[in-house]
GROMACS .gro file of C-alpha atoms in nm:
model
  253
    1MET     CA    1   5.138   4.086  21.951
    2LYS     CA    2   5.101   4.416  21.800
    3LYS     CA    3   4.864   4.149  21.596
    4TYR     CA    4   4.680   4.034  21.849
    5PHE     CA    5   4.589   4.398  21.963
    6SER     CA    6   4.513   4.477  21.618
    7ILE     CA    7   4.266   4.183  21.598
    8ILE     CA    8   4.063   4.148  21.945
    9LEU     CA    9   4.048   4.577  21.851
   10SER     CA   10   3.910   4.476  21.539
   11PHE     CA   11   3.683   4.278  21.645
   12ALA     CA   12   3.559   4.447  21.934
   13PHE     CA   13   3.491   4.687  21.647
   14MET     CA   14   3.289   4.483  21.468
   15LEU     CA   15   3.200   4.082  21.381
   16MET     CA   16   2.439   4.240  20.117
   17PHE     CA   17   2.226   4.532  20.128
   18SER     CA   18   2.065   4.615  20.401
   19GLN     CA   19   1.923   4.956  20.550
   20VAL     CA   20   2.076   5.084  20.933
   21GLU     CA   21   1.769   5.058  21.039
   22ASN     CA   22   1.911   4.999  21.442
   23ILE     CA   23   2.125   5.257  21.557
   24LYS     CA   24   2.002   5.540  21.685
   25ASN     CA   25   2.209   5.929  21.681
   26GLY     CA   26   2.482   5.922  21.930
   27GLU     CA   27   2.471   5.593  22.033
   28LYS     CA   28   2.847   5.524  22.169
   29LEU     CA   29   2.956   5.219  22.319
   30THR     CA   30   3.271   5.151  22.523
   31TYR     CA   31   3.421   4.834  22.610
   32ARG     CA   32   3.732   4.730  22.873
   33ILE     CA   33   3.997   4.499  22.663
   34HIS     CA   34   4.201   4.208  22.921
   35TYR     CA   35   4.497   4.027  22.833
   36GLY     CA   36   4.437   3.784  23.031
   37PHE     CA   37   4.456   3.932  23.388
   38LEU     CA   38   4.577   4.244  23.321
   39ASN     CA   39   4.300   4.481  23.221
   40ALA     CA   40   4.548   4.606  22.844
   41GLY     CA   41   4.292   4.844  22.733
   42THR     CA   42   3.969   5.025  22.628
   43ALA     CA   43   3.784   5.020  22.272
   44THR     CA   44   3.499   5.295  22.203
   45LEU     CA   45   3.278   5.330  21.853
   46THR     CA   46   3.063   5.633  21.860
   47ALA     CA   47   2.774   5.744  21.583
   48ASN     CA   48   2.662   5.992  21.468
   49GLN     CA   49   2.489   6.094  21.097
   50ILE     CA   50   2.613   6.321  20.846
   51ASN     CA   51   2.572   6.438  20.465
   52TYR     CA   52   2.815   6.259  20.270
   53ARG     CA   53   2.808   6.219  19.894
   54ASN     CA   54   2.547   6.389  19.943
   55ALA     CA   55   2.372   6.136  20.070
   56PRO     CA   56   2.308   6.048  20.485
   57HIS     CA   57   2.539   5.817  20.581
   58TYR     CA   58   2.667   5.690  20.963
   59ARG     CA   59   3.049   5.858  21.097
   60VAL     CA   60   3.162   5.530  21.306
   61THR     CA   61   3.494   5.606  21.499
   62GLY     CA   62   3.619   5.333  21.678
   63VAL     CA   63   3.933   5.452  21.950
   64GLY     CA   64   4.123   5.220  22.012
   65ARG     CA   65   4.346   5.290  22.354
   66SER     CA   66   4.604   5.062  22.545
   67SER     CA   67   4.606   5.110  22.935
   68GLY     CA   68   4.742   5.003  23.275
   69ALA     CA   69   5.044   4.833  23.272
   70VAL     CA   70   5.001   4.713  22.921
   71ARG     CA   71   5.061   5.079  22.783
   72ALA     CA   72   5.381   5.083  22.983
   73PHE     CA   73   5.540   4.812  22.725
   74PHE     CA   74   5.296   4.885  22.485
   75LYS     CA   75   5.123   5.168  22.365
   76VAL     CA   76   4.861   5.110  22.118
   77ASP     CA   77   4.607   5.379  21.974
   78ASP     CA   78   4.456   5.354  21.726
   79VAL     CA   79   4.157   5.559  21.492
   80TYR     CA   80   3.917   5.418  21.280
   81GLU     CA   81   3.625   5.550  21.118
   82SER     CA   82   3.442   5.431  20.881
   83TYR     CA   83   3.118   5.581  20.648
   84ILE     CA   84   2.840   5.370  20.611
   85ASN     CA   85   2.558   5.490  20.373
   86ILE     CA   86   2.256   5.411  20.588
   87ALA     CA   87   2.019   5.314  20.230
   88THR     CA   88   2.257   5.070  20.152
   89GLY     CA   89   2.479   4.931  20.510
   90LEU     CA   90   2.735   4.983  20.334
   91PRO     CA   91   3.074   5.200  20.355
   92SER     CA   92   3.173   5.496  20.136
   93HIS     CA   93   3.495   5.535  20.315
   94TYR     CA   94   3.729   5.380  20.535
   95VAL     CA   95   4.042   5.530  20.807
   96ARG     CA   96   4.294   5.302  20.962
   97ASN     CA   97   4.539   5.519  21.159
   98VAL     CA   98   4.737   5.246  21.432
   99SER     CA   99   5.030   5.375  21.626
  100GLU     CA  100   5.070   4.986  21.837
  101GLY     CA  101   5.442   4.952  21.987
  102GLY     CA  102   5.587   5.024  21.678
  103TYR     CA  103   5.432   4.981  21.446
  104ARG     CA  104   5.224   5.290  21.238
  105ARG     CA  105   4.997   5.207  20.967
  106HIS     CA  106   4.689   5.484  20.800
  107PHE     CA  107   4.517   5.408  20.501
  108GLU     CA  108   4.182   5.487  20.419
  109THR     CA  109   3.963   5.428  20.106
  110GLU     CA  110   3.650   5.555  19.897
  111PHE     CA  111   3.463   5.252  19.824
  112ASN     CA  112   3.229   5.280  19.454
  113GLN     CA  113   2.982   5.036  19.617
  114ASP     CA  114   2.788   5.046  19.247
  115ASN     CA  115   3.111   4.953  19.017
  116GLN     CA  116   3.234   4.750  19.246
  117SER     CA  117   3.601   4.867  19.276
  118LEU     CA  118   3.794   5.130  19.509
  119THR     CA  119   4.097   5.355  19.635
  120LEU     CA  120   4.390   5.295  19.890
  121THR     CA  121   4.566   5.572  19.972
  122ASN     CA  122   4.840   5.512  20.165
  123LYS     CA  123   4.915   5.833  20.388
  124LEU     CA  124   5.237   5.772  20.511
  125GLU     CA  125   5.408   5.663  20.220
  126LYS     CA  126   5.159   5.948  20.018
  127THR     CA  127   5.070   5.634  19.745
  128SER     CA  128   4.678   5.521  19.665
  129LYS     CA  129   4.594   5.202  19.402
  130HIS     CA  130   4.358   5.147  19.301
  131PHE     CA  131   4.169   4.776  19.291
  132LYS     CA  132   3.815   4.559  19.168
  133THR     CA  133   3.591   4.342  19.475
  134VAL     CA  134   3.318   4.196  19.507
  135LYS     CA  135   2.896   4.375  19.551
  136GLY     CA  136   2.890   4.421  19.907
  137LEU     CA  137   3.214   4.446  20.123
  138GLN     CA  138   3.261   4.534  20.419
  139ASP     CA  139   3.561   4.693  20.664
  140MET     CA  140   3.617   4.681  20.997
  141ILE     CA  141   3.400   4.831  21.116
  142SER     CA  142   3.068   4.821  20.869
  143ALA     CA  143   3.027   4.441  20.945
  144PHE     CA  144   3.038   4.565  21.293
  145TYR     CA  145   2.659   4.743  21.227
  146TYR     CA  146   2.578   4.536  20.942
  147LEU     CA  147   2.550   4.236  21.141
  148ARG     CA  148   2.341   4.492  21.386
  149SER     CA  149   2.093   4.577  21.091
  150ILE     CA  150   2.000   4.192  21.010
  151ASP     CA  151   1.696   4.107  21.043
  152SER     CA  152   1.632   3.864  21.388
  153THR     CA  153   1.411   3.618  21.284
  154ASN     CA  154   1.666   3.533  21.027
  155PHE     CA  155   1.949   3.547  21.288
  156LYS     CA  156   1.841   3.222  21.454
  157VAL     CA  157   2.064   3.018  21.603
  158GLY     CA  158   2.213   2.715  21.329
  159SER     CA  159   2.155   3.045  21.067
  160ALA     CA  160   2.531   3.105  20.973
  161LEU     CA  161   2.593   3.475  20.777
  162LYS     CA  162   2.889   3.465  20.473
  163ILE     CA  163   3.052   3.833  20.464
  164ASN     CA  164   3.370   3.989  20.289
  165VAL     CA  165   3.570   4.228  20.461
  166TRP     CA  166   3.854   4.527  20.340
  167ILE     CA  167   4.124   4.452  20.579
  168ASP     CA  168   4.436   4.713  20.439
  169ASP     CA  169   4.477   4.621  20.120
  170GLU     CA  170   4.323   4.264  20.111
  171ILE     CA  171   3.971   4.127  20.124
  172TYR     CA  172   3.885   3.890  20.366
  173PRO     CA  173   3.618   3.588  20.363
  174PHE     CA  174   3.428   3.559  20.714
  175MET     CA  175   3.176   3.316  20.837
  176LEU     CA  176   2.984   3.419  21.070
  177LYS     CA  177   2.769   3.125  21.283
  178VAL     CA  178   2.552   3.163  21.532
  179THR     CA  179   2.555   2.830  21.750
  180GLY     CA  180   2.307   2.868  22.082
  181ILE     CA  181   2.169   3.138  22.331
  182GLU     CA  182   2.325   3.161  22.703
  183ASN     CA  183   2.268   3.430  22.980
  184ARG     CA  184   2.595   3.674  23.048
  185ASN     CA  185   2.707   3.782  23.338
  186THR     CA  186   2.772   4.144  23.254
  187LYS     CA  187   2.829   4.425  23.535
  188PHE     CA  188   2.499   4.540  23.442
  189GLY     CA  189   2.301   4.246  23.550
  190LYS     CA  190   2.204   3.908  23.321
  191ILE     CA  191   2.115   3.973  23.026
  192SER     CA  192   1.985   3.673  22.784
  193CYS     CA  193   2.248   3.687  22.407
  194LEU     CA  194   2.321   3.525  22.049
  195LYS     CA  195   2.658   3.374  22.055
  196ILE     CA  196   2.828   3.404  21.756
  197VAL     CA  197   3.179   3.223  21.651
  198PRO     CA  198   3.323   3.410  21.392
  199TYR     CA  199   3.530   3.104  21.157
  200VAL     CA  200   3.878   3.217  21.074
  201MET     CA  201   4.209   3.158  21.012
  202SER     CA  202   4.415   2.893  21.204
  203GLY     CA  203   4.782   2.864  21.337
  204ARG     CA  204   4.873   3.246  21.261
  205ILE     CA  205   4.731   3.457  21.609
  206PHE     CA  206   4.416   3.184  21.692
  207LYS     CA  207   4.425   2.865  21.812
  208SER     CA  208   4.208   2.680  21.581
  209GLN     CA  209   3.990   2.790  21.326
  210GLU     CA  210   3.676   2.906  21.598
  211GLY     CA  211   3.893   3.057  21.820
  212VAL     CA  212   3.688   3.385  21.902
  213THR     CA  213   3.350   3.404  22.012
  214MET     CA  214   3.072   3.669  22.084
  215TYR     CA  215   2.832   3.729  22.289
  216VAL     CA  216   2.570   3.936  22.133
  217THR     CA  217   2.193   4.117  22.299
  218ASN     CA  218   1.930   3.860  22.160
  219ASP     CA  219   1.655   4.161  22.117
  220ALA     CA  220   1.690   4.443  21.910
  221ASN     CA  221   1.939   4.576  21.913
  222LEU     CA  222   2.258   4.318  21.893
  223VAL     CA  223   2.516   4.478  22.102
  224PRO     CA  224   2.802   4.260  22.183
  225VAL     CA  225   2.881   4.214  22.564
  226GLU     CA  226   3.121   4.022  22.594
  227LEU     CA  227   3.454   3.898  22.332
  228LYS     CA  228   3.667   3.656  22.382
  229ALA     CA  229   4.031   3.519  22.161
  230GLU     CA  230   4.174   3.203  22.222
  231LEU     CA  231   4.597   3.336  22.124
  232LEU     CA  232   4.878   3.057  22.040
  233VAL     CA  233   4.946   3.285  22.318
  234GLY     CA  234   4.787   3.316  22.556
  235SER     CA  235   4.391   3.487  22.568
  236LEU     CA  236   4.146   3.851  22.538
  237LYS     CA  237   3.867   3.958  22.632
  238ALA     CA  238   3.660   4.202  22.573
  239SER     CA  239   3.339   4.349  22.854
  240LEU     CA  240   3.103   4.570  22.771
  241ASP     CA  241   3.188   4.867  22.988
  242SER     CA  242   2.939   5.161  22.858
  243TYR     CA  243   2.675   5.186  22.644
  244HIS     CA  244   2.439   5.559  22.583
  245ASN     CA  245   2.188   5.637  22.296
  246VAL     CA  246   2.103   5.197  22.184
  247LYS     CA  247   1.829   5.284  22.058
  248TYR     CA  248   1.590   4.982  22.244
  249PRO     CA  249   1.593   4.830  22.584
  250MET     CA  250   1.882   4.695  22.687
  251ASN     CA  251   1.686   4.397  22.962
  252PHE     CA  252   1.960   4.305  23.212
  253ARG     CA  253   1.778   4.184  23.446
   0.00000   0.00000   0.00000
């Protein structure tokens, strides 16, 4: 179960050089997460502009928390942080501090994007490792904002985006494909959305390689309003529950 929540919260936060132009300082997005018919928890993303390494960055904080009946038997308290260089769209620092049932991890990653390397620190074990990486490496939070900063003219039905994402202590290649345009019902009304399928590993958590579907607004915001994941056991759904300080109008009707 802990893997299910970890993955869905990561994609809810999510899911190559591009300026982070479509994000407004102080933006906050909150998602309601359901496991089957159960209200499983919430995930919140907040972006605030700061200076880091003498350069403008967005410090994005993601908080995931189980709630209700689910929290009674599976307590989740996760905090993710990404310091994203506004000029390049690439992360400089990444924090994954999670508590999921009896599962605890607290990793901090310091990226050196210029020489394609990083230092991973395990804060619980007080150890550090150095890794060689690849050009344009993202973390799980920065990948979400990289996606939203893509020129919409390059993100149409049939287009695909390949991206390398740093997760814990390994690089995972992903491909996101735009498969259609649909109107989705939300608590705020209907809105036109791009349907995006992230290609993921099958046979471990998801039912198939295309077990995850994400719907993002078909506008300059590219805000995810819904995410669905078909798991080996049951299904998870994340839905936009509130939004504040988005840069462009949200055209619900």
